[in-house]
PDB file of C-alpha atoms in Angstrom:
ATOM      1  CA  MET A   9     -16.647 138.861 296.208  1.00 53.00           C
ATOM      2  CA  LYS A  10     -20.011 137.818 297.587  1.00 61.00           C
ATOM      3  CA  ARG A  11     -21.355 134.349 297.133  1.00 57.00           C
ATOM      4  CA  ARG A  12     -24.359 135.603 295.150  1.00 60.00           C
ATOM      5  CA  HIS A  13     -22.139 137.277 292.498  1.00 59.00           C
ATOM      6  CA  PHE A  14     -20.010 134.172 292.218  1.00 57.00           C
ATOM      7  CA  LEU A  15     -23.056 131.987 291.536  1.00 53.00           C
ATOM      8  CA  GLN A  16     -24.391 134.435 288.955  1.00 64.00           C
ATOM      9  CA  GLY A  17     -21.043 134.265 287.154  1.00 63.00           C
ATOM     10  CA  LEU A  18     -21.232 130.485 287.090  1.00 57.00           C
ATOM     11  CA  ALA A  19     -24.691 130.632 285.539  1.00 61.00           C
ATOM     12  CA  VAL A  20     -23.378 132.728 282.611  1.00 59.00           C
ATOM     13  CA  LEU A  21     -20.396 130.451 281.991  1.00 59.00           C
ATOM     14  CA  PRO A  22     -22.152 127.882 279.706  1.00 61.00           C
ATOM     15  CA  ALA A  23     -23.319 130.669 277.357  1.00 59.00           C
ATOM     16  CA  VAL A  24     -19.773 131.957 276.650  1.00 57.00           C
ATOM     17  CA  PRO A  25     -18.657 129.198 274.223  1.00 59.00           C
ATOM     18  CA  ALA A  26     -21.906 129.530 272.269  1.00 59.00           C
ATOM     19  CA  ALA A  27     -21.330 133.282 271.835  1.00 57.00           C
ATOM     20  CA  PHE A  28     -17.827 132.743 270.460  1.00 56.00           C
ATOM     21  CA  ALA A  29     -19.040 129.973 268.146  1.00 58.00           C
ATOM     22  CA  LYS A  30     -21.391 132.390 266.308  1.00 59.00           C
ATOM     23  CA  GLN A  31     -18.572 134.796 265.323  1.00 59.00           C
ATOM     24  CA  PRO A  32     -17.237 134.365 261.763  1.00 60.00           C
ATOM     25  CA  SER A  33     -13.715 133.096 261.634  1.00 62.00           C
ATOM     26  CA  ARG A  34     -11.133 135.310 259.940  1.00 66.00           C
ATOM     27  CA  PRO A  35      -7.962 133.999 258.421  1.00 66.00           C
ATOM     28  CA  ALA A  36      -4.857 134.891 260.351  1.00 64.00           C
ATOM     29  CA  PRO A  37      -2.867 137.703 258.754  1.00 66.00           C
ATOM     30  CA  GLU A  38       0.148 136.542 256.833  1.00 69.00           C
ATOM     31  CA  ALA A  39       3.465 137.237 258.455  1.00 62.00           C
ATOM     32  CA  PRO A  40       5.667 139.536 256.377  1.00 61.00           C
ATOM     33  CA  GLN A  41       8.330 137.679 254.516  1.00 63.00           C
ATOM     34  CA  ALA A  42      11.781 138.221 255.876  1.00 57.00           C
ATOM     35  CA  GLN A  43      14.020 140.190 253.537  1.00 55.00           C
ATOM     36  CA  THR A  44      17.644 139.452 253.280  1.00 56.00           C
ATOM     37  CA  THR A  45      20.102 142.279 253.746  1.00 53.00           C
ATOM     38  CA  ASP A  46      21.109 141.904 250.084  1.00 60.00           C
ATOM     39  CA  GLU A  47      17.671 143.129 249.002  1.00 67.00           C
ATOM     40  CA  LEU A  48      17.645 146.296 251.121  1.00 64.00           C
ATOM     41  CA  PRO A  49      18.808 149.492 249.428  1.00 64.00           C
ATOM     42  CA  LYS A  50      21.956 151.034 250.822  1.00 65.00           C
ATOM     43  CA  LEU A  51      21.860 154.804 251.197  1.00 62.00           C
ATOM     44  CA  GLU A  52      24.833 156.994 251.948  1.00 66.00           C
ATOM     45  CA  PRO A  53      23.970 159.818 254.370  1.00 63.00           C
ATOM     46  CA  SER A  54      25.362 163.206 253.410  1.00 58.00           C
ATOM     47  CA  VAL A  55      25.330 166.845 254.373  1.00 58.00           C
ATOM     48  CA  ALA A  56      22.880 168.775 252.181  1.00 55.00           C
ATOM     49  CA  ASP A  57      25.558 171.037 250.666  1.00 52.00           C
ATOM     50  CA  ALA A  58      27.613 168.039 249.571  1.00 56.00           C
ATOM     51  CA  ALA A  59      24.691 166.838 247.455  1.00 55.00           C
ATOM     52  CA  ALA A  60      23.647 170.080 245.773  1.00 57.00           C
ATOM     53  CA  GLU A  61      24.869 173.554 244.988  1.00 65.00           C
ATOM     54  CA  MET A  62      23.739 176.232 247.389  1.00 68.00           C
ATOM     55  CA  MET A  63      21.638 179.034 245.930  1.00 76.00           C
ATOM     56  CA  PRO A  64      22.095 182.432 247.600  1.00 79.00           C
ATOM     57  CA  ARG A  65      18.937 183.565 249.351  1.00 87.00           C
ATOM     58  CA  PHE A  66      19.890 187.032 250.523  1.00 91.00           C
ATOM     59  CA  PHE A  67      22.485 188.358 248.088  1.00 93.00           C
ATOM     60  CA  SER A  68      21.922 188.814 244.363  1.00 93.00           C
ATOM     61  CA  ALA A  69      23.941 186.602 242.025  1.00 93.00           C
ATOM     62  CA  ASP A  70      26.459 189.432 241.326  1.00 95.00           C
ATOM     63  CA  GLN A  71      26.809 190.274 245.023  1.00 95.00           C
ATOM     64  CA  PHE A  72      27.310 186.638 245.972  1.00 95.00           C
ATOM     65  CA  ALA A  73      29.936 186.151 243.245  1.00 95.00           C
ATOM     66  CA  ALA A  74      31.770 189.222 244.579  1.00 95.00           C
ATOM     67  CA  LEU A  75      31.534 187.848 248.144  1.00 95.00           C
ATOM     68  CA  ARG A  76      33.032 184.529 246.990  1.00 95.00           C
ATOM     69  CA  LYS A  77      35.955 186.336 245.299  1.00 96.00           C
ATOM     70  CA  LEU A  78      36.481 188.578 248.337  1.00 95.00           C
ATOM     71  CA  SER A  79      36.433 185.543 250.667  1.00 94.00           C
ATOM     72  CA  ASP A  80      38.999 183.742 248.519  1.00 94.00           C
ATOM     73  CA  VAL A  81      41.341 186.767 248.532  1.00 94.00           C
ATOM     74  CA  LEU A  82      40.963 187.387 252.289  1.00 94.00           C
ATOM     75  CA  VAL A  83      41.373 183.763 253.454  1.00 93.00           C
ATOM     76  CA  PRO A  84      42.993 181.634 250.731  1.00 92.00           C
ATOM     77  CA  SER A  85      43.734 177.965 251.284  1.00 90.00           C
ATOM     78  CA  ILE A  86      47.203 177.301 252.610  1.00 87.00           C
ATOM     79  CA  VAL A  87      49.198 174.093 252.893  1.00 82.00           C
ATOM     80  CA  GLY A  88      46.932 171.521 254.490  1.00 80.00           C
ATOM     81  CA  MET A  89      44.314 174.039 255.608  1.00 87.00           C
ATOM     82  CA  PRO A  90      41.145 174.984 253.744  1.00 89.00           C
ATOM     83  CA  GLY A  91      40.437 178.515 252.669  1.00 91.00           C
ATOM     84  CA  ALA A  92      37.170 180.402 252.933  1.00 92.00           C
ATOM     85  CA  LEU A  93      35.756 178.814 249.776  1.00 93.00           C
ATOM     86  CA  GLU A  94      36.491 175.251 250.926  1.00 92.00           C
ATOM     87  CA  ALA A  95      35.013 176.108 254.340  1.00 91.00           C
ATOM     88  CA  LYS A  96      31.882 177.489 252.619  1.00 92.00           C
ATOM     89  CA  ALA A  97      32.204 180.802 254.435  1.00 93.00           C
ATOM     90  CA  PRO A  98      30.339 182.785 251.704  1.00 94.00           C
ATOM     91  CA  GLU A  99      27.371 180.401 251.949  1.00 94.00           C
ATOM     92  CA  PHE A 100      27.282 180.803 255.705  1.00 93.00           C
ATOM     93  CA  LEU A 101      27.521 184.591 255.425  1.00 94.00           C
ATOM     94  CA  ASP A 102      24.603 184.609 252.983  1.00 94.00           C
ATOM     95  CA  PHE A 103      22.527 183.009 255.750  1.00 92.00           C
ATOM     96  CA  LEU A 104      24.016 185.108 258.587  1.00 93.00           C
ATOM     97  CA  ILE A 105      23.674 188.504 256.899  1.00 93.00           C
ATOM     98  CA  GLY A 106      20.175 187.588 255.705  1.00 92.00           C
ATOM     99  CA  ALA A 107      19.191 187.156 259.372  1.00 92.00           C
ATOM    100  CA  SER A 108      21.087 190.255 260.592  1.00 92.00           C
ATOM    101  CA  PRO A 109      19.756 193.745 261.363  1.00 93.00           C
ATOM    102  CA  GLU A 110      19.012 196.019 258.411  1.00 95.00           C
ATOM    103  CA  GLU A 111      22.054 198.219 259.062  1.00 94.00           C
ATOM    104  CA  ARG A 112      24.424 195.250 258.650  1.00 94.00           C
ATOM    105  CA  GLN A 113      22.526 194.013 255.594  1.00 94.00           C
ATOM    106  CA  GLY A 114      22.836 197.445 254.008  1.00 95.00           C
ATOM    107  CA  LEU A 115      26.564 197.610 254.803  1.00 95.00           C
ATOM    108  CA  TYR A 116      27.144 194.324 252.947  1.00 95.00           C
ATOM    109  CA  LYS A 117      24.927 195.110 249.957  1.00 96.00           C
ATOM    110  CA  VAL A 118      26.402 198.586 249.459  1.00 95.00           C
ATOM    111  CA  GLY A 119      29.960 197.268 249.949  1.00 94.00           C
ATOM    112  CA  LEU A 120      29.601 194.411 247.462  1.00 96.00           C
ATOM    113  CA  ASP A 121      27.943 196.727 244.926  1.00 96.00           C
ATOM    114  CA  LYS A 122      30.833 199.209 245.348  1.00 95.00           C
ATOM    115  CA  LEU A 123      33.371 196.413 244.733  1.00 95.00           C
ATOM    116  CA  ASN A 124      31.544 195.434 241.532  1.00 95.00           C
ATOM    117  CA  SER A 125      31.177 199.016 240.282  1.00 95.00           C
ATOM    118  CA  GLY A 126      34.832 199.798 241.115  1.00 94.00           C
ATOM    119  CA  ALA A 127      36.003 196.728 239.189  1.00 95.00           C
ATOM    120  CA  LYS A 128      33.810 197.597 236.187  1.00 96.00           C
ATOM    121  CA  SER A 129      34.953 201.204 236.030  1.00 95.00           C
ATOM    122  CA  ARG A 130      38.640 200.312 236.467  1.00 94.00           C
ATOM    123  CA  TYR A 131      38.964 196.964 234.638  1.00 95.00           C
ATOM    124  CA  GLY A 132      35.747 196.619 232.619  1.00 95.00           C
ATOM    125  CA  LYS A 133      34.581 193.477 234.450  1.00 95.00           C
ATOM    126  CA  SER A 134      32.907 192.465 237.698  1.00 95.00           C
ATOM    127  CA  PHE A 135      34.872 191.946 240.905  1.00 95.00           C
ATOM    128  CA  ALA A 136      34.383 188.176 240.611  1.00 94.00           C
ATOM    129  CA  GLU A 137      36.188 188.224 237.240  1.00 95.00           C
ATOM    130  CA  VAL A 138      39.295 190.245 238.175  1.00 94.00           C
ATOM    131  CA  ASP A 139      42.603 188.489 238.846  1.00 93.00           C
ATOM    132  CA  ARG A 140      44.254 188.440 242.248  1.00 91.00           C
ATOM    133  CA  SER A 141      46.509 191.481 241.727  1.00 92.00           C
ATOM    134  CA  GLN A 142      43.581 193.554 240.428  1.00 93.00           C
ATOM    135  CA  ALA A 143      41.471 192.445 243.412  1.00 93.00           C
ATOM    136  CA  GLU A 144      44.224 193.477 245.830  1.00 92.00           C
ATOM    137  CA  THR A 145      44.347 196.924 244.191  1.00 92.00           C
ATOM    138  CA  LEU A 146      40.602 197.305 244.742  1.00 94.00           C
ATOM    139  CA  LEU A 147      41.019 196.204 248.377  1.00 92.00           C
ATOM    140  CA  ALA A 148      43.504 199.040 249.123  1.00 90.00           C
ATOM    141  CA  PRO A 149      41.279 200.456 251.933  1.00 89.00           C
ATOM    142  CA  LEU A 150      42.183 197.373 254.001  1.00 86.00           C
ATOM    143  CA  ARG A 151      45.792 198.553 254.146  1.00 86.00           C
ATOM    144  CA  GLN A 152      44.871 201.699 256.077  1.00 84.00           C
ATOM    145  CA  PRO A 153      45.990 201.691 259.722  1.00 83.00           C
ATOM    146  CA  TRP A 154      43.413 200.381 262.152  1.00 77.00           C
ATOM    147  CA  THR A 155      41.702 202.877 264.468  1.00 80.00           C
ATOM    148  CA  TYR A 156      39.128 202.605 267.229  1.00 84.00           C
ATOM    149  CA  GLU A 157      36.666 204.597 265.158  1.00 86.00           C
ATOM    150  CA  PRO A 158      35.204 202.838 262.109  1.00 82.00           C
ATOM    151  CA  PRO A 159      36.255 204.378 258.772  1.00 83.00           C
ATOM    152  CA  ALA A 160      34.024 207.080 257.308  1.00 85.00           C
ATOM    153  CA  ASP A 161      34.281 205.501 253.847  1.00 88.00           C
ATOM    154  CA  PRO A 162      31.470 202.899 253.454  1.00 89.00           C
ATOM    155  CA  LEU A 163      33.693 200.605 251.342  1.00 91.00           C
ATOM    156  CA  ALA A 164      36.494 200.613 253.933  1.00 91.00           C
ATOM    157  CA  ARG A 165      33.955 199.984 256.735  1.00 92.00           C
ATOM    158  CA  PHE A 166      32.463 197.080 254.781  1.00 94.00           C
ATOM    159  CA  LEU A 167      35.881 195.560 254.012  1.00 93.00           C
ATOM    160  CA  GLN A 168      36.938 195.632 257.676  1.00 93.00           C
ATOM    161  CA  THR A 169      33.673 194.004 258.750  1.00 93.00           C
ATOM    162  CA  ALA A 170      33.770 191.420 255.961  1.00 94.00           C
ATOM    163  CA  LYS A 171      37.380 190.511 256.774  1.00 94.00           C
ATOM    164  CA  GLN A 172      36.453 189.714 260.382  1.00 93.00           C
ATOM    165  CA  ASP A 173      33.324 187.800 259.348  1.00 95.00           C
ATOM    166  CA  VAL A 174      35.041 185.719 256.648  1.00 94.00           C
ATOM    167  CA  ARG A 175      37.845 184.766 259.028  1.00 94.00           C
ATOM    168  CA  ALA A 176      35.442 183.828 261.823  1.00 94.00           C
ATOM    169  CA  ALA A 177      33.271 181.762 259.461  1.00 93.00           C
ATOM    170  CA  THR A 178      36.315 179.951 258.047  1.00 92.00           C
ATOM    171  CA  TYR A 179      38.071 179.231 261.338  1.00 92.00           C
ATOM    172  CA  ASN A 180      34.850 177.967 262.946  1.00 90.00           C
ATOM    173  CA  SER A 181      33.845 175.708 260.067  1.00 88.00           C
ATOM    174  CA  ARG A 182      33.705 171.925 260.080  1.00 88.00           C
ATOM    175  CA  GLU A 183      36.280 171.765 257.287  1.00 88.00           C
ATOM    176  CA  TRP A 184      38.832 173.851 259.229  1.00 82.00           C
ATOM    177  CA  ASN A 185      38.358 171.741 262.357  1.00 85.00           C
ATOM    178  CA  MET A 186      38.671 168.484 260.404  1.00 86.00           C
ATOM    179  CA  ALA A 187      41.914 169.708 258.814  1.00 84.00           C
ATOM    180  CA  ASN A 188      43.231 170.723 262.260  1.00 79.00           C
ATOM    181  CA  SER A 189      42.382 167.290 263.652  1.00 79.00           C
ATOM    182  CA  ALA A 190      43.987 165.504 260.703  1.00 77.00           C
ATOM    183  CA  ALA A 191      47.168 167.513 261.227  1.00 68.00           C
ATOM    184  CA  GLY A 192      47.190 166.578 264.918  1.00 67.00           C
ATOM    185  CA  ARG A 193      46.657 170.146 266.087  1.00 61.00           C
ATOM    186  CA  ARG A 194      44.321 171.059 268.908  1.00 56.00           C
ATOM    187  CA  GLY A 195      42.866 174.506 268.986  1.00 54.00           C
ATOM    188  CA  VAL A 196      40.111 176.487 270.563  1.00 49.00           C
ATOM    189  CA  GLY A 197      36.725 175.272 269.382  1.00 50.00           C
ATOM    190  CA  VAL A 198      37.914 171.958 267.922  1.00 47.00           C
ATOM    191  CA  GLY A 199      34.872 169.763 267.454  1.00 49.00           C
ATOM    192  CA  GLN A 200      32.516 172.743 267.603  1.00 51.00           C
ATOM    193  CA  TYR A 201      31.565 173.860 264.146  1.00 52.00           C
ATOM    194  CA  TRP A 202      28.592 174.938 262.093  1.00 54.00           C
ATOM    195  CA  TYR A 203      26.879 173.320 259.156  1.00 54.00           C
ATOM    196  CA  THR A 204      25.676 175.579 256.399  1.00 55.00           C
ATOM    197  CA  ILE A 205      21.979 176.119 256.953  1.00 53.00           C
ATOM    198  CA  GLU A 206      19.470 175.894 254.180  1.00 47.00           C
TER     199      GLU A 206
END
């Protein structure tokens, strides 16, 4: 710094306090009062589906009810392990099929409608309302021997696809993995599971 600039700075120095004296004084902001932990609300975090019932977005109400019944028959709960309903497999499939190609969407819609119409013509009620033995009679196409070629019958093709999808959704769910961990079993994919997506 040059001497000239230093002396100019010294000349301005007496004017600084006068400039600050002309500014109005403002009261200092009040500090927020400390809250005790007793006053704070306590919230329990939860998964969205534990707090509310899921509404199907892709399937109609009748189709979704039939999918729930089909899932329960295909993968029931067994000792210590959740079934498809406890694992929320139908809710996941509603999301998955809704985001699938049109051909797969059509396969599911036609298949679920055929299950409902077959139950109404045979038992006078929807597939969701039939008992387990009646449901197993309607699922007779699943007992056909497996072949490399998909079945020509749309209902049989749907049932084979749905069986694979319901099993995969159940066995990869959080509930299945938690039950496996609680039982002390380790399996493929333990700790890797999906949450039902809104």
